[in-house]
mmCIF file of C-alpha atoms and ligand atoms in Angstrom:
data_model
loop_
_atom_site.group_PDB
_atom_site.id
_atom_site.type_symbol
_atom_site.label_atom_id
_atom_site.label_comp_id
_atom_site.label_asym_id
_atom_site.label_seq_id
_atom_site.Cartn_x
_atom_site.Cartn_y
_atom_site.Cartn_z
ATOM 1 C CA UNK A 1 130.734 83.858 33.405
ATOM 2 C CA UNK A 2 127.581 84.797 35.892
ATOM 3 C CA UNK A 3 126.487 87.612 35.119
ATOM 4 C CA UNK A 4 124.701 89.312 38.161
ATOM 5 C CA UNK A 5 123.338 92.388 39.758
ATOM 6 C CA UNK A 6 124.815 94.128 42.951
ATOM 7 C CA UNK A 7 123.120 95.886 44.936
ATOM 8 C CA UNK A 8 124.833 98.753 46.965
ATOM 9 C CA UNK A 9 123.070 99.087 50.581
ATOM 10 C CA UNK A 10 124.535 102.085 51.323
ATOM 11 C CA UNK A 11 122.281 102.876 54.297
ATOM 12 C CA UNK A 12 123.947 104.987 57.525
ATOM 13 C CA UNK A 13 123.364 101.528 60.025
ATOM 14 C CA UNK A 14 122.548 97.945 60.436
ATOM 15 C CA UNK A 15 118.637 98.297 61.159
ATOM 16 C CA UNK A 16 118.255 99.985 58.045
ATOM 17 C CA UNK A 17 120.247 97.648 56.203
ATOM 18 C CA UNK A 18 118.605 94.746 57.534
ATOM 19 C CA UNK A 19 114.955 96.199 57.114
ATOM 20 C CA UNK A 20 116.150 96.971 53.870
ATOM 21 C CA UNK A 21 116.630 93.245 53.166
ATOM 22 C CA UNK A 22 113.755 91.412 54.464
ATOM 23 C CA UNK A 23 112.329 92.283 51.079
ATOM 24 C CA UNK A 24 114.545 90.489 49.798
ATOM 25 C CA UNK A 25 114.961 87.449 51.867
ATOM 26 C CA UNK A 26 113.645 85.129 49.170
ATOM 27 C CA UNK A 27 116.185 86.128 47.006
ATOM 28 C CA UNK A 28 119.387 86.509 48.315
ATOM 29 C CA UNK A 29 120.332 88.918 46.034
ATOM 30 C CA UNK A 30 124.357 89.703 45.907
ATOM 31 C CA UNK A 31 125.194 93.089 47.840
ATOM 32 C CA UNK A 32 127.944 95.513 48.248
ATOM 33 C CA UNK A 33 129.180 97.082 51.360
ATOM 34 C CA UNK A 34 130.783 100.228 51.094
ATOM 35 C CA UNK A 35 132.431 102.328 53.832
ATOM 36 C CA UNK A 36 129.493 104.583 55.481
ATOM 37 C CA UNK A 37 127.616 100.638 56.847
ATOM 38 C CA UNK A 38 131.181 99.183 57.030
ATOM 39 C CA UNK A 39 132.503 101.971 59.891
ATOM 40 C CA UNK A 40 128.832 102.209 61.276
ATOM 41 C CA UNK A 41 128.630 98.584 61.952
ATOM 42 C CA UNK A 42 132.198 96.782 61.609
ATOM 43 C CA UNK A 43 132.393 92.939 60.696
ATOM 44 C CA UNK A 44 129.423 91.989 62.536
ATOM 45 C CA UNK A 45 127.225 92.756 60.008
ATOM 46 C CA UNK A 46 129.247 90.840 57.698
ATOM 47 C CA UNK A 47 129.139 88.108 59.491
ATOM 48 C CA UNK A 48 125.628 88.212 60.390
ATOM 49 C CA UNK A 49 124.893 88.359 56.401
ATOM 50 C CA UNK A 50 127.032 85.549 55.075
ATOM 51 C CA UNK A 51 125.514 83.258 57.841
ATOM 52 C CA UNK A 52 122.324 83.972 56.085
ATOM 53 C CA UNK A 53 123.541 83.546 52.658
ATOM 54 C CA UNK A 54 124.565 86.746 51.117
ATOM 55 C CA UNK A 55 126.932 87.084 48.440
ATOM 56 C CA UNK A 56 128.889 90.472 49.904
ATOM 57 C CA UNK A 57 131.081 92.581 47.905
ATOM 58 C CA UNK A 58 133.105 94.521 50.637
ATOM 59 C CA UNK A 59 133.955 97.631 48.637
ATOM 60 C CA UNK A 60 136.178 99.573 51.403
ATOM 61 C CA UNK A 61 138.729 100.741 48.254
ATOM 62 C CA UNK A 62 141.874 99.879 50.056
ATOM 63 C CA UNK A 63 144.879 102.457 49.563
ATOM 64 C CA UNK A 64 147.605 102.570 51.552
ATOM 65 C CA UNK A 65 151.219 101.373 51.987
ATOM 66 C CA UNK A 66 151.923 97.605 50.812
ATOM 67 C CA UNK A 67 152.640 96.044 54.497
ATOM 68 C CA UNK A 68 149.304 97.540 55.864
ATOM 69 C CA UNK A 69 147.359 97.036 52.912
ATOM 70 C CA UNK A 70 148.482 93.194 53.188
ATOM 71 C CA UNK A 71 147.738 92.974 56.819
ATOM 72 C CA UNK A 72 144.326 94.649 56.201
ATOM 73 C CA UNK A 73 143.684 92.128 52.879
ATOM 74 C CA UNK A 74 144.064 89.127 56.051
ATOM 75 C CA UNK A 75 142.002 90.709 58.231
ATOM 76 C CA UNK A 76 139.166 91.622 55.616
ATOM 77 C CA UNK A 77 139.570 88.254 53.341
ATOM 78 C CA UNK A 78 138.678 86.350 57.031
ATOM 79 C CA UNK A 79 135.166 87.488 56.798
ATOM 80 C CA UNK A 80 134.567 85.441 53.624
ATOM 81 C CA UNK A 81 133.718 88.331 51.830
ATOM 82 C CA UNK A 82 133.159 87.193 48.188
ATOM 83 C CA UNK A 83 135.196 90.137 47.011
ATOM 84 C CA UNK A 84 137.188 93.057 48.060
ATOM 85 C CA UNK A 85 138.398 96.082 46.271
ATOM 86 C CA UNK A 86 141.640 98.346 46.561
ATOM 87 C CA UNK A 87 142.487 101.411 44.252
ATOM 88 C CA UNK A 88 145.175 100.779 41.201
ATOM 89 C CA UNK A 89 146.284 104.100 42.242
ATOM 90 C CA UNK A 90 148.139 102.443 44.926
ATOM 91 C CA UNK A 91 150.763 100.608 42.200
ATOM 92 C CA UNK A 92 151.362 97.560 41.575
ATOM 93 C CA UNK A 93 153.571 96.595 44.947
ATOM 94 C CA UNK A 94 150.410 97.719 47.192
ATOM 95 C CA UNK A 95 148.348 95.874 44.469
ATOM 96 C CA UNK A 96 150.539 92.698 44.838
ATOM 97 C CA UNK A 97 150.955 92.603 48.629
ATOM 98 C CA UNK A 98 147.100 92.663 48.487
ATOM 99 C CA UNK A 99 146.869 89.907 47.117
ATOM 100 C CA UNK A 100 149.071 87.534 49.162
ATOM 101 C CA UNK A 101 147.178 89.087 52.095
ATOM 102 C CA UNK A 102 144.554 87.516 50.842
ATOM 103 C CA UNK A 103 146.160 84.164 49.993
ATOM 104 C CA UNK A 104 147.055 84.008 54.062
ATOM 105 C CA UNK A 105 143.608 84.758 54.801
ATOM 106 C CA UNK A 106 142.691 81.476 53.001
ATOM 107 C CA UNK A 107 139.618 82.987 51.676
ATOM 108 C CA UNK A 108 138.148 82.866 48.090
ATOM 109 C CA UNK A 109 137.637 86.236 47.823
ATOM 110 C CA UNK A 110 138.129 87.746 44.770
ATOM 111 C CA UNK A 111 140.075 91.289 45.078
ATOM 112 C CA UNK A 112 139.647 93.489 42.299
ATOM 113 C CA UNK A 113 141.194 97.034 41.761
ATOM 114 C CA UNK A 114 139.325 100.543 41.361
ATOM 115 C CA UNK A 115 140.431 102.034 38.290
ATOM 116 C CA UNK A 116 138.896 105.713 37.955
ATOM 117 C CA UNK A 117 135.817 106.553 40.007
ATOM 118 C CA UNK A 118 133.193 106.711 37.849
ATOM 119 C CA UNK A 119 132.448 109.885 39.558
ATOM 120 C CA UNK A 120 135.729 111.300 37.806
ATOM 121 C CA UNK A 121 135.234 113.455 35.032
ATOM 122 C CA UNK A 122 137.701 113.883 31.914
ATOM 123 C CA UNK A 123 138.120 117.594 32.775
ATOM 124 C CA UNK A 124 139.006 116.870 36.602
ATOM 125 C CA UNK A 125 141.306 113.812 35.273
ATOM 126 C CA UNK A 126 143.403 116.481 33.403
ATOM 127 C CA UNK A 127 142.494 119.795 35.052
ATOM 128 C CA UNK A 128 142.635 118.827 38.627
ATOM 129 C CA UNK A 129 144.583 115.305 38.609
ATOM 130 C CA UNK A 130 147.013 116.712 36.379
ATOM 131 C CA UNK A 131 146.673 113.436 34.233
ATOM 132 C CA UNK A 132 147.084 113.945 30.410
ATOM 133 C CA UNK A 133 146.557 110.442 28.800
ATOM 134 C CA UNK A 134 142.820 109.926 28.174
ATOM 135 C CA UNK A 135 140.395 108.356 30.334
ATOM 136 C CA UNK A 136 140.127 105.237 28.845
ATOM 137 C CA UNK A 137 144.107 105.059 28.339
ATOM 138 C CA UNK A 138 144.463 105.508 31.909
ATOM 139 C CA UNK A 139 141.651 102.930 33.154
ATOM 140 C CA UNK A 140 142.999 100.670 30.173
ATOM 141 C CA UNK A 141 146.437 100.936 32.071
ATOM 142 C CA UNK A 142 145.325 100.561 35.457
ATOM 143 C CA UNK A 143 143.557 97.320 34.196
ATOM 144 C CA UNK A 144 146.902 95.977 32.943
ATOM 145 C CA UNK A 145 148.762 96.490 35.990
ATOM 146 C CA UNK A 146 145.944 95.206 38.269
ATOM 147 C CA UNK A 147 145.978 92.022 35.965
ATOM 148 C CA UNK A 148 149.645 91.604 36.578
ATOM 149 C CA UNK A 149 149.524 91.683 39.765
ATOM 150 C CA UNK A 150 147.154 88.708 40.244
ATOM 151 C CA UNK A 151 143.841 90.814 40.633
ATOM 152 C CA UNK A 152 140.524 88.745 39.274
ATOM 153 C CA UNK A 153 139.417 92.022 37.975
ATOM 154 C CA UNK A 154 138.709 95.852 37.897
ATOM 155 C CA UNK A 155 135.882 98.530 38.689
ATOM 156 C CA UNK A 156 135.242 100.619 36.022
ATOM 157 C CA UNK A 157 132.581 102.831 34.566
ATOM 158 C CA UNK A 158 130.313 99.860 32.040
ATOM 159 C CA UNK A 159 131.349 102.561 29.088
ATOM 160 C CA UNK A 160 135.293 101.098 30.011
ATOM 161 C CA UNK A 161 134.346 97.454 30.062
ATOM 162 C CA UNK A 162 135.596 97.224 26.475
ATOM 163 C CA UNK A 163 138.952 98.405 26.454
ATOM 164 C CA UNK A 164 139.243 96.317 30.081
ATOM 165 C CA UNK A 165 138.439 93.072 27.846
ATOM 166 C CA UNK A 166 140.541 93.903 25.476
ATOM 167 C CA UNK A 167 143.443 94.628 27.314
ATOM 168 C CA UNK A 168 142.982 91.786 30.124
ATOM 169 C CA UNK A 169 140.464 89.309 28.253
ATOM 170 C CA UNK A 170 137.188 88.425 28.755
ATOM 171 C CA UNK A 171 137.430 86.372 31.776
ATOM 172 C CA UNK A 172 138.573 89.359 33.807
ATOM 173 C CA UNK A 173 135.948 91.057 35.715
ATOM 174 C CA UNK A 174 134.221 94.388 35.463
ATOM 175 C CA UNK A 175 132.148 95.219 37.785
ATOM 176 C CA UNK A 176 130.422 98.543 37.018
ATOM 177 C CA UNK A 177 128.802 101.308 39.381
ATOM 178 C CA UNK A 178 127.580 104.468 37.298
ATOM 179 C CA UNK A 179 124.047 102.622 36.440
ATOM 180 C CA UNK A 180 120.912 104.471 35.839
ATOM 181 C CA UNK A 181 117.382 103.893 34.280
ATOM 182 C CA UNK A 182 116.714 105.586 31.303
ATOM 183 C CA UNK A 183 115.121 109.007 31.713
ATOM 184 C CA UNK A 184 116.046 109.027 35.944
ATOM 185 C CA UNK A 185 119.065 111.696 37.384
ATOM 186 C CA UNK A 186 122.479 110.257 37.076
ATOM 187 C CA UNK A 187 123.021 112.337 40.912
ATOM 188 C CA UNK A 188 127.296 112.517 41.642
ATOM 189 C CA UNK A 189 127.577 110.006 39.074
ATOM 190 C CA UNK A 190 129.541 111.173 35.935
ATOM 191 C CA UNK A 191 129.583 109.095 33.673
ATOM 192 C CA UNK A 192 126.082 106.186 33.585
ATOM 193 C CA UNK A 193 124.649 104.371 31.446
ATOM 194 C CA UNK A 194 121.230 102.050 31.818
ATOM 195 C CA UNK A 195 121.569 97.934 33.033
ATOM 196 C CA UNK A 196 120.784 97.327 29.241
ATOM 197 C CA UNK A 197 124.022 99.154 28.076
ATOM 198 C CA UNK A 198 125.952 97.520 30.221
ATOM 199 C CA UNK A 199 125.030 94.517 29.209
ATOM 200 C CA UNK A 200 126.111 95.512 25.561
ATOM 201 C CA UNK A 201 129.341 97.121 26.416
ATOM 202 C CA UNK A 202 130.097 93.838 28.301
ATOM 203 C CA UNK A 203 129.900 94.401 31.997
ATOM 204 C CA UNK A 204 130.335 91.090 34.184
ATOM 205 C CA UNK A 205 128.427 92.636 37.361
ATOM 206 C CA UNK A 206 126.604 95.815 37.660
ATOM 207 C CA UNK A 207 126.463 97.674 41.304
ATOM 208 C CA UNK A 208 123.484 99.651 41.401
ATOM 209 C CA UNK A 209 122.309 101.637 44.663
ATOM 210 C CA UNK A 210 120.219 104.647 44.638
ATOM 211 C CA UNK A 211 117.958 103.535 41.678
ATOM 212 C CA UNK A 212 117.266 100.470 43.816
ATOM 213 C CA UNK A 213 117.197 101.834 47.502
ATOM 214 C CA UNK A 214 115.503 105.022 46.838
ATOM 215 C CA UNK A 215 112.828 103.560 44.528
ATOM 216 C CA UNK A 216 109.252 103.421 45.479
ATOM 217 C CA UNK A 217 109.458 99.909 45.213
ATOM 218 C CA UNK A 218 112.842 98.376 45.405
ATOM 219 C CA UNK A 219 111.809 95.030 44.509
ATOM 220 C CA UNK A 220 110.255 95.737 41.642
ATOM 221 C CA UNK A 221 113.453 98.145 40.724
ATOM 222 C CA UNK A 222 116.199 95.177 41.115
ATOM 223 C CA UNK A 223 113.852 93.018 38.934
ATOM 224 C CA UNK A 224 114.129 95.575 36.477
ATOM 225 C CA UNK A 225 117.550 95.815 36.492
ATOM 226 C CA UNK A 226 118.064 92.148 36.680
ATOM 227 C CA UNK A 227 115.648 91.640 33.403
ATOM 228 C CA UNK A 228 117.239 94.417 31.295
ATOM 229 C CA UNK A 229 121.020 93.306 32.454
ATOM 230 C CA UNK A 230 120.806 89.322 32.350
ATOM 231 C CA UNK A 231 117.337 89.141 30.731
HETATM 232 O O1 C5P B 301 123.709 104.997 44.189
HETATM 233 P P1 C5P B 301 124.662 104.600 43.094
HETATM 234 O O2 C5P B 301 124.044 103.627 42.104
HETATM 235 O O3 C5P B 301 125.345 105.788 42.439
HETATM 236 O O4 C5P B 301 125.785 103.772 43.884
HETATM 237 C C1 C5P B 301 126.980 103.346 43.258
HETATM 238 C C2 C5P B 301 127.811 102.642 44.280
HETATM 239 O O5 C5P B 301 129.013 102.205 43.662
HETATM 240 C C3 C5P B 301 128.205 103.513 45.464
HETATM 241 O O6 C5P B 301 128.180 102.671 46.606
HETATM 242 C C4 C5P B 301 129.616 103.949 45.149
HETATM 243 O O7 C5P B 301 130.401 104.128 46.300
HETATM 244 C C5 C5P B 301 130.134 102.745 44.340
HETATM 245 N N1 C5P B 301 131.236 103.015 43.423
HETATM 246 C C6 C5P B 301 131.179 103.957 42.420
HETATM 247 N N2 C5P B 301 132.250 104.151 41.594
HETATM 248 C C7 C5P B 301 133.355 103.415 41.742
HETATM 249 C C8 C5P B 301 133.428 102.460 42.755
HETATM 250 C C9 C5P B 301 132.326 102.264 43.578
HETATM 251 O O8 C5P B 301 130.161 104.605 42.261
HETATM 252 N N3 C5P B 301 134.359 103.587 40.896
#
């Protein structure tokens, strides 16, 4: 499985994204896209950075009705994006139609499911969400159903990448936001842990943003990460 690093360029347009990048144009490295470039720019800037050679993880965390989350799946899985994401919140139908949306698309991309935001504390799960089962049981569950309905994989905090493998097997993906270098702020992120964690708990990608875009030098950052997660 290849393990790899993801960068999240979550910058407000395409200039910035694209300045942000020519520091990295002799790497390629894989990116994400979230929503804030996505509905700044639209699929141009996809398109503009697959024909240059960037692996793009389109994470625009699809949730809605099964008929318009398969039409949108088409639409999204047209612009070669490598992968795509869509919240397990939205059950297993949504989940499903996702995924033949895809299949017409005729893409490769792999569509994996959110499970909890990492962002989503145990306290808010229960107190606000009005969710009793644990944490873990609940990612563990959203996992399941996301592997049943044909998904290659799941988001989920690296601390979750366990129980994911253990409930879905290895060769289903977790990719993991909520990564932080040791000693730095975790920010809105709940629940972190460092690129060398996450490579123990099991993680099969790591998404990392603001300790790569907001470091002094960003290069030097994503090497960092890259050396402590793959080695
Ligand atoms: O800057 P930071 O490293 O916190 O960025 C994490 C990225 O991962 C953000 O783009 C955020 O939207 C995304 N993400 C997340 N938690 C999820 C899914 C995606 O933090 N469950």
């Amino acid at each position: 499985m290849g393990k790899d690093v993801i960068i999240a360029c979550d910058f407000p347009g395409a200039r910035e994204c694209l300045d942000f990048l020519e520091q990295f144009k002799d790497r390629r490295p894989y990116i994400k896209i979230g929503m804030e470039l996505y509905y700044a720019t639209g699929p141009d800037l996809v398109r503009e950075l697959k024909a240059r050679g960037y692996r793009i993880f389109l994470d625009l965390k699809l949730h809605d009705i099964p008929n318009t989350v398969r039409r949108a799946s088409t639409v999204l899985g047209r612009l070669g994006v490598d992968m795509l994401n869509i919240h397990a919140a939205g059950g297993s139908a949504m989940m499903a139609a996702a995924v033949e949306g895809i299949a017409q698309s005729g893409s490769g991309t792999k569509l994996i499911a959110v499970t909890q935001l990492t962002s989503i504390s145990p306290e808010v799960l229960k107190g606000e969400l009005l969710i009793d089962k644990p944490l873990d049981m609940v990612v563990q569950q959203y996992a399941k159903n996301a592997k049943a309905a044909g998904l290659a994989g799941v988001v989920c905090s690296p601390l979750e990448a366990g129980v994911v493998h253990a409930a879905c097997g290895s060769d289903f993906l977790t990719v993991t936001p909520g990564v932080r270098f040791a000693g730095d702020e975790a920010g809105d992120q709940r629940r972190v842990t460092t690129p060398a964690m996450a490579r123990e708990l099991g993680s099969d990608y790591i998404v990392v943003g603001r300790p790569i875009t907001s470091a002094a030098d960003p290069v030097a950052a994503y090497e960092r990460c890259v050396g402590e997660f793959i080695g």
